[in-house]
Amino acid sequence: MAQSMAGILPCSLRTRAPTQIRASRKNQITTRRATHVLCAADGEEFDPRTFRRNLVRSEKYNRRVSGDESAVNEMKDQGIWTTNDGGLISQLKETGYRATIGDMELTLAKSYGFCWGVERAVQMAFEARKEYPEEQMYITNEIIHNPTVNKKLEEMEVAFIEADGEGGKDFSKVKEGEVVILPAFGASVQEMQLLDKRGVQIVDTTCPWVSKVWNAVDAHKRKSFTTVIHGKYAHEETIATASFADKYIIVKNLDELAVVREYIMNGGDKQAFLQKFSKAVSEGFDPDVDLVAV
C-alpha cells in the first residue's frame, strides 16, 4: 500500500510542492542505521546541503566517471557517443564545421550533439550497468530527453521509476542493495533521502552545472533571500532545484517574470497572484513578504 513520503519521515523534512514521493508501508522510513546519512532529529530543521555533503561521502554513493573504455566503446557502437574518434562528426569539427564530400557540402552546427554534462551522464549509466551486471537497476526519470538513449537503457534492463497516478513516483519496488541512477537533471533531496534510507547504491549522474545551481539556491536560503527559478514547475530539474530552496517562485517565461516584477514594484491582488502561481511557489509563500528580498 503506497503512502505519501510526507507522512513517513522521522524528522522535520518537509516535501514542498511540487515534489511528491511515495513509498511502501513495508519499507517505510523509520530509524537510521549507522551506515546511512544522519537526518535531523525531531524539532530540528533539515539542512539539504549538509545531508547531500554527507551522502556524497557514503560508500553507497557514486558521482564519478570511472573511464571504463568498454562502456565508451559500447556507446560508440550504439551511435550515442557524439564525438567518435575519426568519425564524420569529428572530422567536421576539425575542419571548421564544414566539409566537402564529392559534390556535396556538409555544414555542422557548432552546438550539435550532447553537451558535456549529458554525455557524462550517459557514460556513467553505461559504466554502472557494467559494474553491476546482475543487480536490479532503476533510474528515477529519463536520463536525458532523448528517446534513443532512454530506449537503450531499457534494453539494458534499467527500469524507470513509475508514476503513482497522483503526480508523484512510486518507489515501493526499490529494495535494499539494488542500484538507482539519478538522471542528468538531478533528483530532489527528498528522493535522495528516501533512497539513502532504503540502502540502495546511488549512481548520481547529475550534471555538475545543475548542482552548481543548487549551491547558489542554498546561498540564497542562508541569506534569507527568495529564489526565482526559471523553468517549468513540473520539470524534474526544476523540482530538484526547488527542493534545495526555502522560499522560491518558479517563472516559466518573460510574461510570468513581468507579473512578478510588477508585484514587486507596485503590489497587486495577492490572491490572484497566488492563484496564478499556485503550483510554482514554496509552501506558505506570501508575495507581500517573500518578494521583498529576491
GROMACS .gro file of N, CA and C in nm, residues 80-239:
model
  480
   80ILE      N    1   2.578   0.659  -2.984
   80ILE     CA    2   2.539   0.754  -2.879
   80ILE      C    3   2.651   0.852  -2.848
   81TRP      N    4   2.775   0.808  -2.866
   81TRP     CA    5   2.890   0.894  -2.839
   81TRP      C    6   2.903   0.991  -2.956
   82THR      N    7   2.888   1.120  -2.932
   82THR     CA    8   2.877   1.217  -3.042
   82THR      C    9   3.011   1.258  -3.100
   83THR      N   10   3.119   1.222  -3.035
   83THR     CA   11   3.250   1.264  -3.085
   83THR      C   12   3.335   1.143  -3.119
   84ASN      N   13   3.279   1.050  -3.194
   84ASN     CA   14   3.353   0.929  -3.232
   84ASN      C   15   3.487   0.965  -3.294
   85ASP      N   16   3.592   0.904  -3.246
   85ASP     CA   17   3.725   0.929  -3.299
   85ASP      C   18   3.730   0.890  -3.446
   86GLY      N   19   3.765   0.985  -3.530
   86GLY     CA   20   3.777   0.956  -3.671
   86GLY      C   21   3.646   0.954  -3.746
   87GLY      N   22   3.535   0.972  -3.676
   87GLY     CA   23   3.405   0.971  -3.741
   87GLY      C   24   3.377   1.101  -3.814
   88LEU      N   25   3.265   1.104  -3.884
   88LEU     CA   26   3.230   1.221  -3.965
   88LEU      C   27   3.216   1.346  -3.879
   89ILE      N   28   3.151   1.333  -3.764
   89ILE     CA   29   3.131   1.449  -3.677
   89ILE      C   30   3.266   1.503  -3.631
   90SER      N   31   3.355   1.412  -3.593
   90SER     CA   32   3.487   1.453  -3.550
   90SER      C   33   3.561   1.525  -3.663
   91GLN      N   34   3.550   1.472  -3.783
   91GLN     CA   35   3.617   1.535  -3.898
   91GLN      C   36   3.563   1.675  -3.924
   92LEU      N   37   3.431   1.689  -3.915
   92LEU     CA   38   3.371   1.820  -3.939
   92LEU      C   39   3.418   1.923  -3.836
   93LYS      N   40   3.430   1.879  -3.712
   93LYS     CA   41   3.476   1.971  -3.608
   93LYS      C   42   3.621   2.012  -3.631
   94GLU      N   43   3.698   1.922  -3.688
   94GLU     CA   44   3.839   1.951  -3.713
   94GLU      C   45   3.860   2.040  -3.835
   95THR      N   46   3.757   2.050  -3.920
   95THR     CA   47   3.770   2.129  -4.043
   95THR      C   48   3.680   2.252  -4.042
   96GLY      N   49   3.661   2.308  -3.925
   96GLY     CA   50   3.581   2.431  -3.915
   96GLY      C   51   3.434   2.409  -3.934
   97TYR      N   52   3.384   2.288  -3.904
   97TYR     CA   53   3.243   2.252  -3.911
   97TYR      C   54   3.189   2.249  -4.054
   98ARG      N   55   3.281   2.241  -4.149
   98ARG     CA   56   3.241   2.228  -4.289
   98ARG      C   57   3.329   2.124  -4.358
   99ALA      N   58   3.271   2.054  -4.453
   99ALA     CA   59   3.347   1.956  -4.530
   99ALA      C   60   3.278   1.933  -4.663
  100THR      N   61   3.357   1.898  -4.763
  100THR     CA   62   3.302   1.868  -4.895
  100THR      C   63   3.332   1.723  -4.928
  101ILE      N   64   3.227   1.647  -4.957
  101ILE     CA   65   3.241   1.507  -4.995
  101ILE      C   66   3.180   1.491  -5.134
  102GLY      N   67   3.266   1.471  -5.232
  102GLY     CA   68   3.219   1.466  -5.370
  102GLY      C   69   3.162   1.601  -5.410
  103ASP      N   70   3.039   1.601  -5.456
  103ASP     CA   71   2.974   1.728  -5.492
  103ASP      C   72   2.879   1.775  -5.382
  104MET      N   73   2.895   1.717  -5.263
  104MET     CA   74   2.807   1.754  -5.151
  104MET      C   75   2.886   1.829  -5.044
  105GLU      N   76   2.832   1.942  -5.000
  105GLU     CA   77   2.895   2.021  -4.894
  105GLU      C   78   2.815   2.004  -4.765
  106LEU      N   79   2.885   1.971  -4.659
  106LEU     CA   80   2.823   1.948  -4.529
  106LEU      C   81   2.859   2.060  -4.434
  107THR      N   82   2.761   2.102  -4.357
  107THR     CA   83   2.781   2.203  -4.254
  107THR      C   84   2.726   2.150  -4.123
  108LEU      N   85   2.805   2.155  -4.019
  108LEU     CA   86   2.764   2.105  -3.887
  108LEU      C   87   2.742   2.221  -3.792
  109ALA      N   88   2.629   2.220  -3.723
  109ALA     CA   89   2.603   2.322  -3.621
  109ALA      C   90   2.705   2.309  -3.508
  110LYS      N   91   2.757   2.418  -3.459
  110LYS     CA   92   2.858   2.414  -3.354
  110LYS      C   93   2.803   2.352  -3.225
  111SER      N   94   2.673   2.363  -3.205
  111SER     CA   95   2.613   2.308  -3.084
  111SER      C   96   2.556   2.168  -3.106
  112TYR      N   97   2.596   2.103  -3.213
  112TYR     CA   98   2.544   1.969  -3.243
  112TYR      C   99   2.582   1.869  -3.135
  113GLY      N  100   2.488   1.778  -3.109
  113GLY     CA  101   2.519   1.666  -3.021
  113GLY      C  102   2.492   1.696  -2.874
  114PHE      N  103   2.545   1.609  -2.789
  114PHE     CA  104   2.524   1.622  -2.646
  114PHE      C  105   2.621   1.723  -2.587
  115CYS      N  106   2.574   1.794  -2.487
  115CYS     CA  107   2.666   1.877  -2.409
  115CYS      C  108   2.751   1.786  -2.322
  116TRP      N  109   2.853   1.842  -2.261
  116TRP     CA  110   2.945   1.763  -2.178
  116TRP      C  111   2.872   1.693  -2.064
  117GLY      N  112   2.780   1.763  -1.999
  117GLY     CA  113   2.711   1.707  -1.885
  117GLY      C  114   2.624   1.588  -1.922
  118VAL      N  115   2.559   1.596  -2.038
  118VAL     CA  116   2.473   1.487  -2.085
  118VAL      C  117   2.557   1.365  -2.123
  119GLU      N  118   2.663   1.388  -2.199
  119GLU     CA  119   2.749   1.277  -2.239
  119GLU      C  120   2.809   1.208  -2.117
  120ARG      N  121   2.845   1.287  -2.018
  120ARG     CA  122   2.899   1.233  -1.892
  120ARG      C  123   2.794   1.145  -1.823
  121ALA      N  124   2.669   1.192  -1.818
  121ALA     CA  125   2.563   1.118  -1.751
  121ALA      C  126   2.537   0.984  -1.819
  122VAL      N  127   2.530   0.986  -1.951
  122VAL     CA  128   2.505   0.861  -2.025
  122VAL      C  129   2.621   0.764  -2.006
  123GLN      N  130   2.742   0.816  -2.009
  123GLN     CA  131   2.858   0.729  -1.988
  123GLN      C  132   2.854   0.664  -1.850
  124MET      N  133   2.815   0.741  -1.749
  124MET     CA  134   2.807   0.686  -1.614
  124MET      C  135   2.701   0.576  -1.606
  125ALA      N  136   2.591   0.592  -1.678
  125ALA     CA  137   2.487   0.489  -1.678
  125ALA      C  138   2.538   0.360  -1.743
  126PHE      N  139   2.609   0.373  -1.855
  126PHE     CA  140   2.667   0.255  -1.920
  126PHE      C  141   2.770   0.189  -1.829
  127GLU      N  142   2.851   0.271  -1.763
  127GLU     CA  143   2.951   0.216  -1.671
  127GLU      C  144   2.885   0.144  -1.554
  128ALA      N  145   2.776   0.201  -1.504
  128ALA     CA  146   2.706   0.140  -1.392
  128ALA      C  147   2.652   0.001  -1.428
  129ARG      N  148   2.598  -0.011  -1.548
  129ARG     CA  149   2.545  -0.142  -1.587
  129ARG      C  150   2.657  -0.246  -1.597
  130LYS      N  151   2.775  -0.203  -1.641
  130LYS     CA  152   2.888  -0.295  -1.649
  130LYS      C  153   2.942  -0.328  -1.509
  131GLU      N  154   2.938  -0.232  -1.419
  131GLU     CA  155   2.987  -0.256  -1.283
  131GLU      C  156   2.891  -0.344  -1.203
  132TYR      N  157   2.760  -0.329  -1.232
  132TYR     CA  158   2.658  -0.407  -1.162
  132TYR      C  159   2.576  -0.486  -1.265
  133PRO      N  160   2.636  -0.588  -1.326
  133PRO     CA  161   2.570  -0.658  -1.437
  133PRO      C  162   2.448  -0.739  -1.398
  134GLU      N  163   2.440  -0.783  -1.274
  134GLU     CA  164   2.331  -0.871  -1.232
  134GLU      C  165   2.228  -0.802  -1.144
  135GLU      N  166   2.264  -0.688  -1.087
  135GLU     CA  167   2.174  -0.620  -0.993
  135GLU      C  168   2.054  -0.557  -1.064
  136GLN      N  169   1.942  -0.554  -0.991
  136GLN     CA  170   1.827  -0.479  -1.039
  136GLN      C  171   1.863  -0.332  -1.039
  137MET      N  172   1.838  -0.266  -1.150
  137MET     CA  173   1.879  -0.127  -1.164
  137MET      C  174   1.760  -0.041  -1.207
  138TYR      N  175   1.747   0.074  -1.142
  138TYR     CA  176   1.640   0.169  -1.173
  138TYR      C  177   1.701   0.305  -1.208
  139ILE      N  178   1.619   0.388  -1.270
  139ILE     CA  179   1.653   0.529  -1.289
  139ILE      C  180   1.529   0.610  -1.255
  140THR      N  181   1.547   0.722  -1.188
  140THR     CA  182   1.433   0.795  -1.134
  140THR      C  183   1.356   0.873  -1.241
  141ASN      N  184   1.416   0.893  -1.358
  141ASN     CA  185   1.349   0.964  -1.466
  141ASN      C  186   1.429   0.941  -1.593
  142GLU      N  187   1.385   0.997  -1.705
  142GLU     CA  188   1.466   0.991  -1.826
  142GLU      C  189   1.603   1.048  -1.795
  143ILE      N  190   1.708   0.976  -1.836
  143ILE     CA  191   1.842   1.026  -1.804
  143ILE      C  192   1.870   1.156  -1.878
  144ILE      N  193   1.821   1.164  -2.000
  144ILE     CA  194   1.819   1.288  -2.079
  144ILE      C  195   1.694   1.283  -2.165
  145HIS      N  196   1.658   1.393  -2.226
  145HIS     CA  197   1.540   1.395  -2.312
  145HIS      C  198   1.580   1.351  -2.454
  146ASN      N  199   1.609   1.222  -2.466
  146ASN     CA  200   1.647   1.165  -2.595
  146ASN      C  201   1.591   1.024  -2.603
  147PRO      N  202   1.490   1.000  -2.685
  147PRO     CA  203   1.424   0.869  -2.690
  147PRO      C  204   1.520   0.754  -2.722
  148THR      N  205   1.618   0.779  -2.809
  148THR     CA  206   1.711   0.673  -2.847
  148THR      C  207   1.792   0.626  -2.727
  149VAL      N  208   1.842   0.721  -2.649
  149VAL     CA  209   1.924   0.688  -2.533
  149VAL      C  210   1.838   0.619  -2.426
  150ASN      N  211   1.720   0.670  -2.402
  150ASN     CA  212   1.633   0.610  -2.300
  150ASN      C  213   1.588   0.470  -2.340
  151LYS      N  214   1.565   0.449  -2.470
  151LYS     CA  215   1.530   0.316  -2.518
  151LYS      C  216   1.646   0.219  -2.498
  152LYS      N  217   1.767   0.267  -2.519
  152LYS     CA  218   1.884   0.182  -2.499
  152LYS      C  219   1.896   0.141  -2.353
  153LEU      N  220   1.867   0.231  -2.260
  153LEU     CA  221   1.872   0.196  -2.118
  153LEU      C  222   1.769   0.088  -2.086
  154GLU      N  223   1.652   0.099  -2.146
  154GLU     CA  224   1.550  -0.005  -2.126
  154GLU      C  225   1.601  -0.140  -2.176
  155GLU      N  226   1.669  -0.141  -2.290
  155GLU     CA  227   1.724  -0.264  -2.344
  155GLU      C  228   1.833  -0.321  -2.253
  156MET      N  229   1.898  -0.233  -2.176
  156MET     CA  230   2.000  -0.274  -2.080
  156MET      C  231   1.937  -0.315  -1.946
  157GLU      N  232   1.803  -0.323  -1.944
  157GLU     CA  233   1.726  -0.362  -1.826
  157GLU      C  234   1.745  -0.264  -1.711
  158VAL      N  235   1.749  -0.137  -1.747
  158VAL     CA  236   1.741  -0.031  -1.647
  158VAL      C  237   1.595   0.013  -1.641
  159ALA      N  238   1.529  -0.013  -1.530
  159ALA     CA  239   1.385   0.015  -1.518
  159ALA      C  240   1.361   0.158  -1.474
  160PHE      N  241   1.260   0.220  -1.531
  160PHE     CA  242   1.224   0.356  -1.494
  160PHE      C  243   1.127   0.351  -1.375
  161ILE      N  244   1.150   0.438  -1.278
  161ILE     CA  245   1.057   0.450  -1.165
  161ILE      C  246   0.923   0.499  -1.219
  162GLU      N  247   0.818   0.427  -1.190
  162GLU     CA  248   0.688   0.459  -1.248
  162GLU      C  249   0.617   0.568  -1.170
  163ALA      N  250   0.531   0.640  -1.240
  163ALA     CA  251   0.446   0.738  -1.174
  163ALA      C  252   0.341   0.667  -1.090
  164ASP      N  253   0.296   0.730  -0.984
  164ASP     CA  254   0.199   0.666  -0.895
  164ASP      C  255   0.055   0.702  -0.928
  165GLY      N  256   0.035   0.783  -1.032
  165GLY     CA  257  -0.100   0.822  -1.070
  165GLY      C  258  -0.153   0.941  -0.994
  166GLU      N  259  -0.074   0.993  -0.902
  166GLU     CA  260  -0.117   1.108  -0.822
  166GLU      C  261  -0.016   1.222  -0.831
  167GLY      N  262   0.060   1.224  -0.940
  167GLY     CA  263   0.156   1.331  -0.960
  167GLY      C  264   0.292   1.306  -0.897
  168GLY      N  265   0.313   1.188  -0.840
  168GLY     CA  266   0.440   1.155  -0.778
  168GLY      C  267   0.501   1.031  -0.839
  169LYS      N  268   0.597   0.970  -0.768
  169LYS     CA  269   0.664   0.850  -0.815
  169LYS      C  270   0.646   0.739  -0.712
  170ASP      N  271   0.642   0.617  -0.760
  170ASP     CA  272   0.624   0.502  -0.672
  170ASP      C  273   0.758   0.428  -0.658
  171PHE      N  274   0.819   0.442  -0.539
  171PHE     CA  275   0.948   0.377  -0.512
  171PHE      C  276   0.930   0.245  -0.438
  172SER      N  277   0.807   0.195  -0.429
  172SER     CA  278   0.781   0.079  -0.345
  172SER      C  279   0.852  -0.047  -0.391
  173LYS      N  280   0.888  -0.055  -0.520
  173LYS     CA  281   0.955  -0.176  -0.570
  173LYS      C  282   1.105  -0.175  -0.543
  174VAL      N  283   1.159  -0.059  -0.511
  174VAL     CA  284   1.304  -0.047  -0.491
  174VAL      C  285   1.343  -0.107  -0.357
  175LYS      N  286   1.439  -0.199  -0.360
  175LYS     CA  287   1.479  -0.272  -0.240
  175LYS      C  288   1.625  -0.245  -0.204
  176GLU      N  289   1.657  -0.272  -0.079
  176GLU     CA  290   1.793  -0.255  -0.030
  176GLU      C  291   1.891  -0.336  -0.116
  177GLY      N  292   2.004  -0.273  -0.148
  177GLY     CA  293   2.107  -0.341  -0.226
  177GLY      C  294   2.094  -0.325  -0.375
  178GLU      N  295   1.980  -0.273  -0.422
  178GLU     CA  296   1.963  -0.251  -0.565
  178GLU      C  297   2.031  -0.119  -0.604
  179VAL      N  298   2.035  -0.093  -0.733
  179VAL     CA  299   2.107   0.024  -0.784
  179VAL      C  300   2.007   0.123  -0.844
  180VAL      N  301   2.022   0.250  -0.809
  180VAL     CA  302   1.934   0.354  -0.861
  180VAL      C  303   2.018   0.466  -0.921
  181ILE      N  304   1.990   0.499  -1.046
  181ILE     CA  305   2.059   0.606  -1.116
  181ILE      C  306   1.978   0.735  -1.104
  182LEU      N  307   2.043   0.843  -1.068
  182LEU     CA  308   1.982   0.976  -1.072
  182LEU      C  309   2.018   1.039  -1.206
  183PRO      N  310   1.923   1.096  -1.279
  183PRO     CA  311   1.950   1.143  -1.415
  183PRO      C  312   2.030   1.273  -1.418
  184ALA      N  313   2.067   1.313  -1.540
  184ALA     CA  314   2.148   1.433  -1.558
  184ALA      C  315   2.080   1.557  -1.502
  185PHE      N  316   1.946   1.557  -1.500
  185PHE     CA  317   1.871   1.672  -1.449
  185PHE      C  318   1.875   1.680  -1.297
  186GLY      N  319   1.915   1.570  -1.232
  186GLY     CA  320   1.918   1.567  -1.087
  186GLY      C  321   1.791   1.505  -1.030
  187ALA      N  322   1.786   1.498  -0.899
  187ALA     CA  323   1.670   1.446  -0.827
  187ALA      C  324   1.651   1.531  -0.703
  188SER      N  325   1.529   1.534  -0.653
  188SER     CA  326   1.502   1.616  -0.535
  188SER      C  327   1.575   1.559  -0.415
  189VAL      N  328   1.603   1.644  -0.319
  189VAL     CA  329   1.671   1.599  -0.198
  189VAL      C  330   1.584   1.500  -0.122
  190GLN      N  331   1.452   1.510  -0.136
  190GLN     CA  332   1.362   1.414  -0.072
  190GLN      C  333   1.380   1.275  -0.132
  191GLU      N  334   1.396   1.268  -0.265
  191GLU     CA  335   1.421   1.139  -0.329
  191GLU      C  336   1.556   1.082  -0.284
  192MET      N  337   1.656   1.168  -0.276
  192MET     CA  338   1.787   1.122  -0.232
  192MET      C  339   1.780   1.064  -0.091
  193GLN      N  340   1.706   1.131  -0.004
  193GLN     CA  341   1.698   1.083   0.133
  193GLN      C  342   1.624   0.950   0.140
  194LEU      N  343   1.516   0.937   0.064
  194LEU     CA  344   1.443   0.811   0.062
  194LEU      C  345   1.533   0.696   0.016
  195LEU      N  346   1.608   0.720  -0.092
  195LEU     CA  347   1.694   0.616  -0.147
  195LEU      C  348   1.808   0.582  -0.052
  196ASP      N  349   1.861   0.681   0.014
  196ASP     CA  350   1.966   0.657   0.112
  196ASP      C  351   1.914   0.571   0.226
  197LYS      N  352   1.797   0.601   0.275
  197LYS     CA  353   1.738   0.523   0.384
  197LYS      C  354   1.700   0.383   0.338
  198ARG      N  355   1.671   0.368   0.209
  198ARG     CA  356   1.637   0.237   0.156
  198ARG      C  357   1.760   0.148   0.144
  199GLY      N  358   1.879   0.207   0.150
  199GLY     CA  359   2.002   0.129   0.145
  199GLY      C  360   2.040   0.084   0.006
  200VAL      N  361   2.009   0.166  -0.096
  200VAL     CA  362   2.045   0.131  -0.233
  200VAL      C  363   2.180   0.192  -0.269
  201GLN      N  364   2.237   0.143  -0.378
  201GLN     CA  365   2.358   0.203  -0.434
  201GLN      C  366   2.313   0.314  -0.528
  202ILE      N  367   2.352   0.437  -0.499
  202ILE     CA  368   2.312   0.552  -0.579
  202ILE      C  369   2.422   0.587  -0.678
  203VAL      N  370   2.386   0.595  -0.806
  203VAL     CA  371   2.476   0.643  -0.910
  203VAL      C  372   2.422   0.778  -0.955
  204ASP      N  373   2.488   0.884  -0.913
  204ASP     CA  374   2.438   1.020  -0.935
  204ASP      C  375   2.503   1.081  -1.058
  205THR      N  376   2.428   1.087  -1.167
  205THR     CA  377   2.481   1.142  -1.292
  205THR      C  378   2.445   1.290  -1.310
  206THR      N  379   2.395   1.353  -1.205
  206THR     CA  380   2.356   1.494  -1.213
  206THR      C  381   2.467   1.578  -1.274
  207CYS      N  382   2.432   1.658  -1.372
  207CYS     CA  383   2.531   1.747  -1.433
  207CYS      C  384   2.589   1.841  -1.328
  208PRO      N  385   2.721   1.853  -1.321
  208PRO     CA  386   2.781   1.944  -1.222
  208PRO      C  387   2.732   2.088  -1.234
  209TRP      N  388   2.692   2.129  -1.354
  209TRP     CA  389   2.640   2.265  -1.369
  209TRP      C  390   2.502   2.278  -1.305
  210VAL      N  391   2.428   2.168  -1.300
  210VAL     CA  392   2.299   2.170  -1.230
  210VAL      C  393   2.321   2.179  -1.079
  211SER      N  394   2.412   2.097  -1.028
  211SER     CA  395   2.438   2.101  -0.884
  211SER      C  396   2.500   2.233  -0.842
  212LYS      N  397   2.566   2.301  -0.935
  212LYS     CA  398   2.618   2.434  -0.905
  212LYS      C  399   2.504   2.532  -0.879
  213VAL      N  400   2.395   2.515  -0.951
  213VAL     CA  401   2.276   2.597  -0.928
  213VAL      C  402   2.220   2.568  -0.789
  214TRP      N  403   2.220   2.441  -0.748
  214TRP     CA  404   2.173   2.407  -0.613
  214TRP      C  405   2.254   2.481  -0.507
  215ASN      N  406   2.384   2.492  -0.530
  215ASN     CA  407   2.468   2.564  -0.434
  215ASN      C  408   2.429   2.711  -0.426
  216ALA      N  409   2.394   2.769  -0.542
  216ALA     CA  410   2.351   2.909  -0.544
  216ALA      C  411   2.219   2.925  -0.469
  217VAL      N  412   2.127   2.829  -0.490
  217VAL     CA  413   1.999   2.833  -0.419
  217VAL      C  414   2.020   2.824  -0.269
  218ASP      N  415   2.112   2.737  -0.228
  218ASP     CA  416   2.142   2.723  -0.085
  218ASP      C  417   2.198   2.854  -0.029
  219ALA      N  418   2.280   2.922  -0.108
  219ALA     CA  419   2.334   3.051  -0.063
  219ALA      C  420   2.223   3.153  -0.045
  220HIS      N  421   2.125   3.152  -0.135
  220HIS     CA  422   2.008   3.240  -0.120
  220HIS      C  423   1.936   3.213   0.011
  221LYS      N  424   1.917   3.084   0.039
  221LYS     CA  425   1.846   3.042   0.159
  221LYS      C  426   1.915   3.092   0.284
  222ARG      N  427   2.047   3.080   0.288
  222ARG     CA  428   2.123   3.118   0.407
  222ARG      C  429   2.128   3.270   0.427
  223LYS      N  430   2.100   3.343   0.320
  223LYS     CA  431   2.094   3.489   0.330
  223LYS      C  432   1.951   3.540   0.338
  224SER      N  433   1.857   3.447   0.356
  224SER     CA  434   1.714   3.479   0.368
  224SER      C  435   1.659   3.546   0.243
  225PHE      N  436   1.712   3.509   0.127
  225PHE     CA  437   1.659   3.556   0.000
  225PHE      C  438   1.558   3.456  -0.054
  226THR      N  439   1.463   3.507  -0.130
  226THR     CA  440   1.373   3.421  -0.206
  226THR      C  441   1.437   3.393  -0.341
  227THR      N  442   1.434   3.267  -0.383
  227THR     CA  443   1.493   3.228  -0.511
  227THR      C  444   1.389   3.234  -0.621
  228VAL      N  445   1.423   3.297  -0.731
  228VAL     CA  446   1.339   3.296  -0.851
  228VAL      C  447   1.399   3.194  -0.947
  229ILE      N  448   1.323   3.089  -0.976
  229ILE     CA  449   1.371   2.979  -1.060
  229ILE      C  450   1.305   2.989  -1.197
  230HIS      N  451   1.387   2.990  -1.301
  230HIS     CA  452   1.333   2.991  -1.437
  230HIS      C  453   1.318   2.848  -1.485
  231GLY      N  454   1.196   2.807  -1.514
  231GLY     CA  455   1.173   2.672  -1.562
  231GLY      C  456   1.026   2.636  -1.556
  232LYS      N  457   0.996   2.511  -1.589
  232LYS     CA  458   0.860   2.457  -1.577
  232LYS      C  459   0.849   2.389  -1.441
  233TYR      N  460   0.745   2.422  -1.366
  233TYR     CA  461   0.737   2.376  -1.228
  233TYR      C  462   0.733   2.224  -1.215
  234ALA      N  463   0.688   2.154  -1.322
  234ALA     CA  464   0.678   2.008  -1.315
  234ALA      C  465   0.800   1.938  -1.375
  235HIS      N  466   0.896   2.013  -1.424
  235HIS     CA  467   1.015   1.952  -1.484
  235HIS      C  468   1.108   1.903  -1.373
  236GLU      N  469   1.170   1.786  -1.396
  236GLU     CA  470   1.249   1.724  -1.290
  236GLU      C  471   1.366   1.812  -1.244
  237GLU      N  472   1.426   1.887  -1.335
  237GLU     CA  473   1.537   1.973  -1.294
  237GLU      C  474   1.488   2.087  -1.205
  238THR      N  475   1.372   2.140  -1.236
  238THR     CA  476   1.313   2.246  -1.154
  238THR      C  477   1.274   2.191  -1.018
  239ILE      N  478   1.214   2.074  -1.016
  239ILE     CA  479   1.174   2.011  -0.889
  239ILE      C  480   1.296   1.990  -0.801
   0.00000   0.00000   0.00000
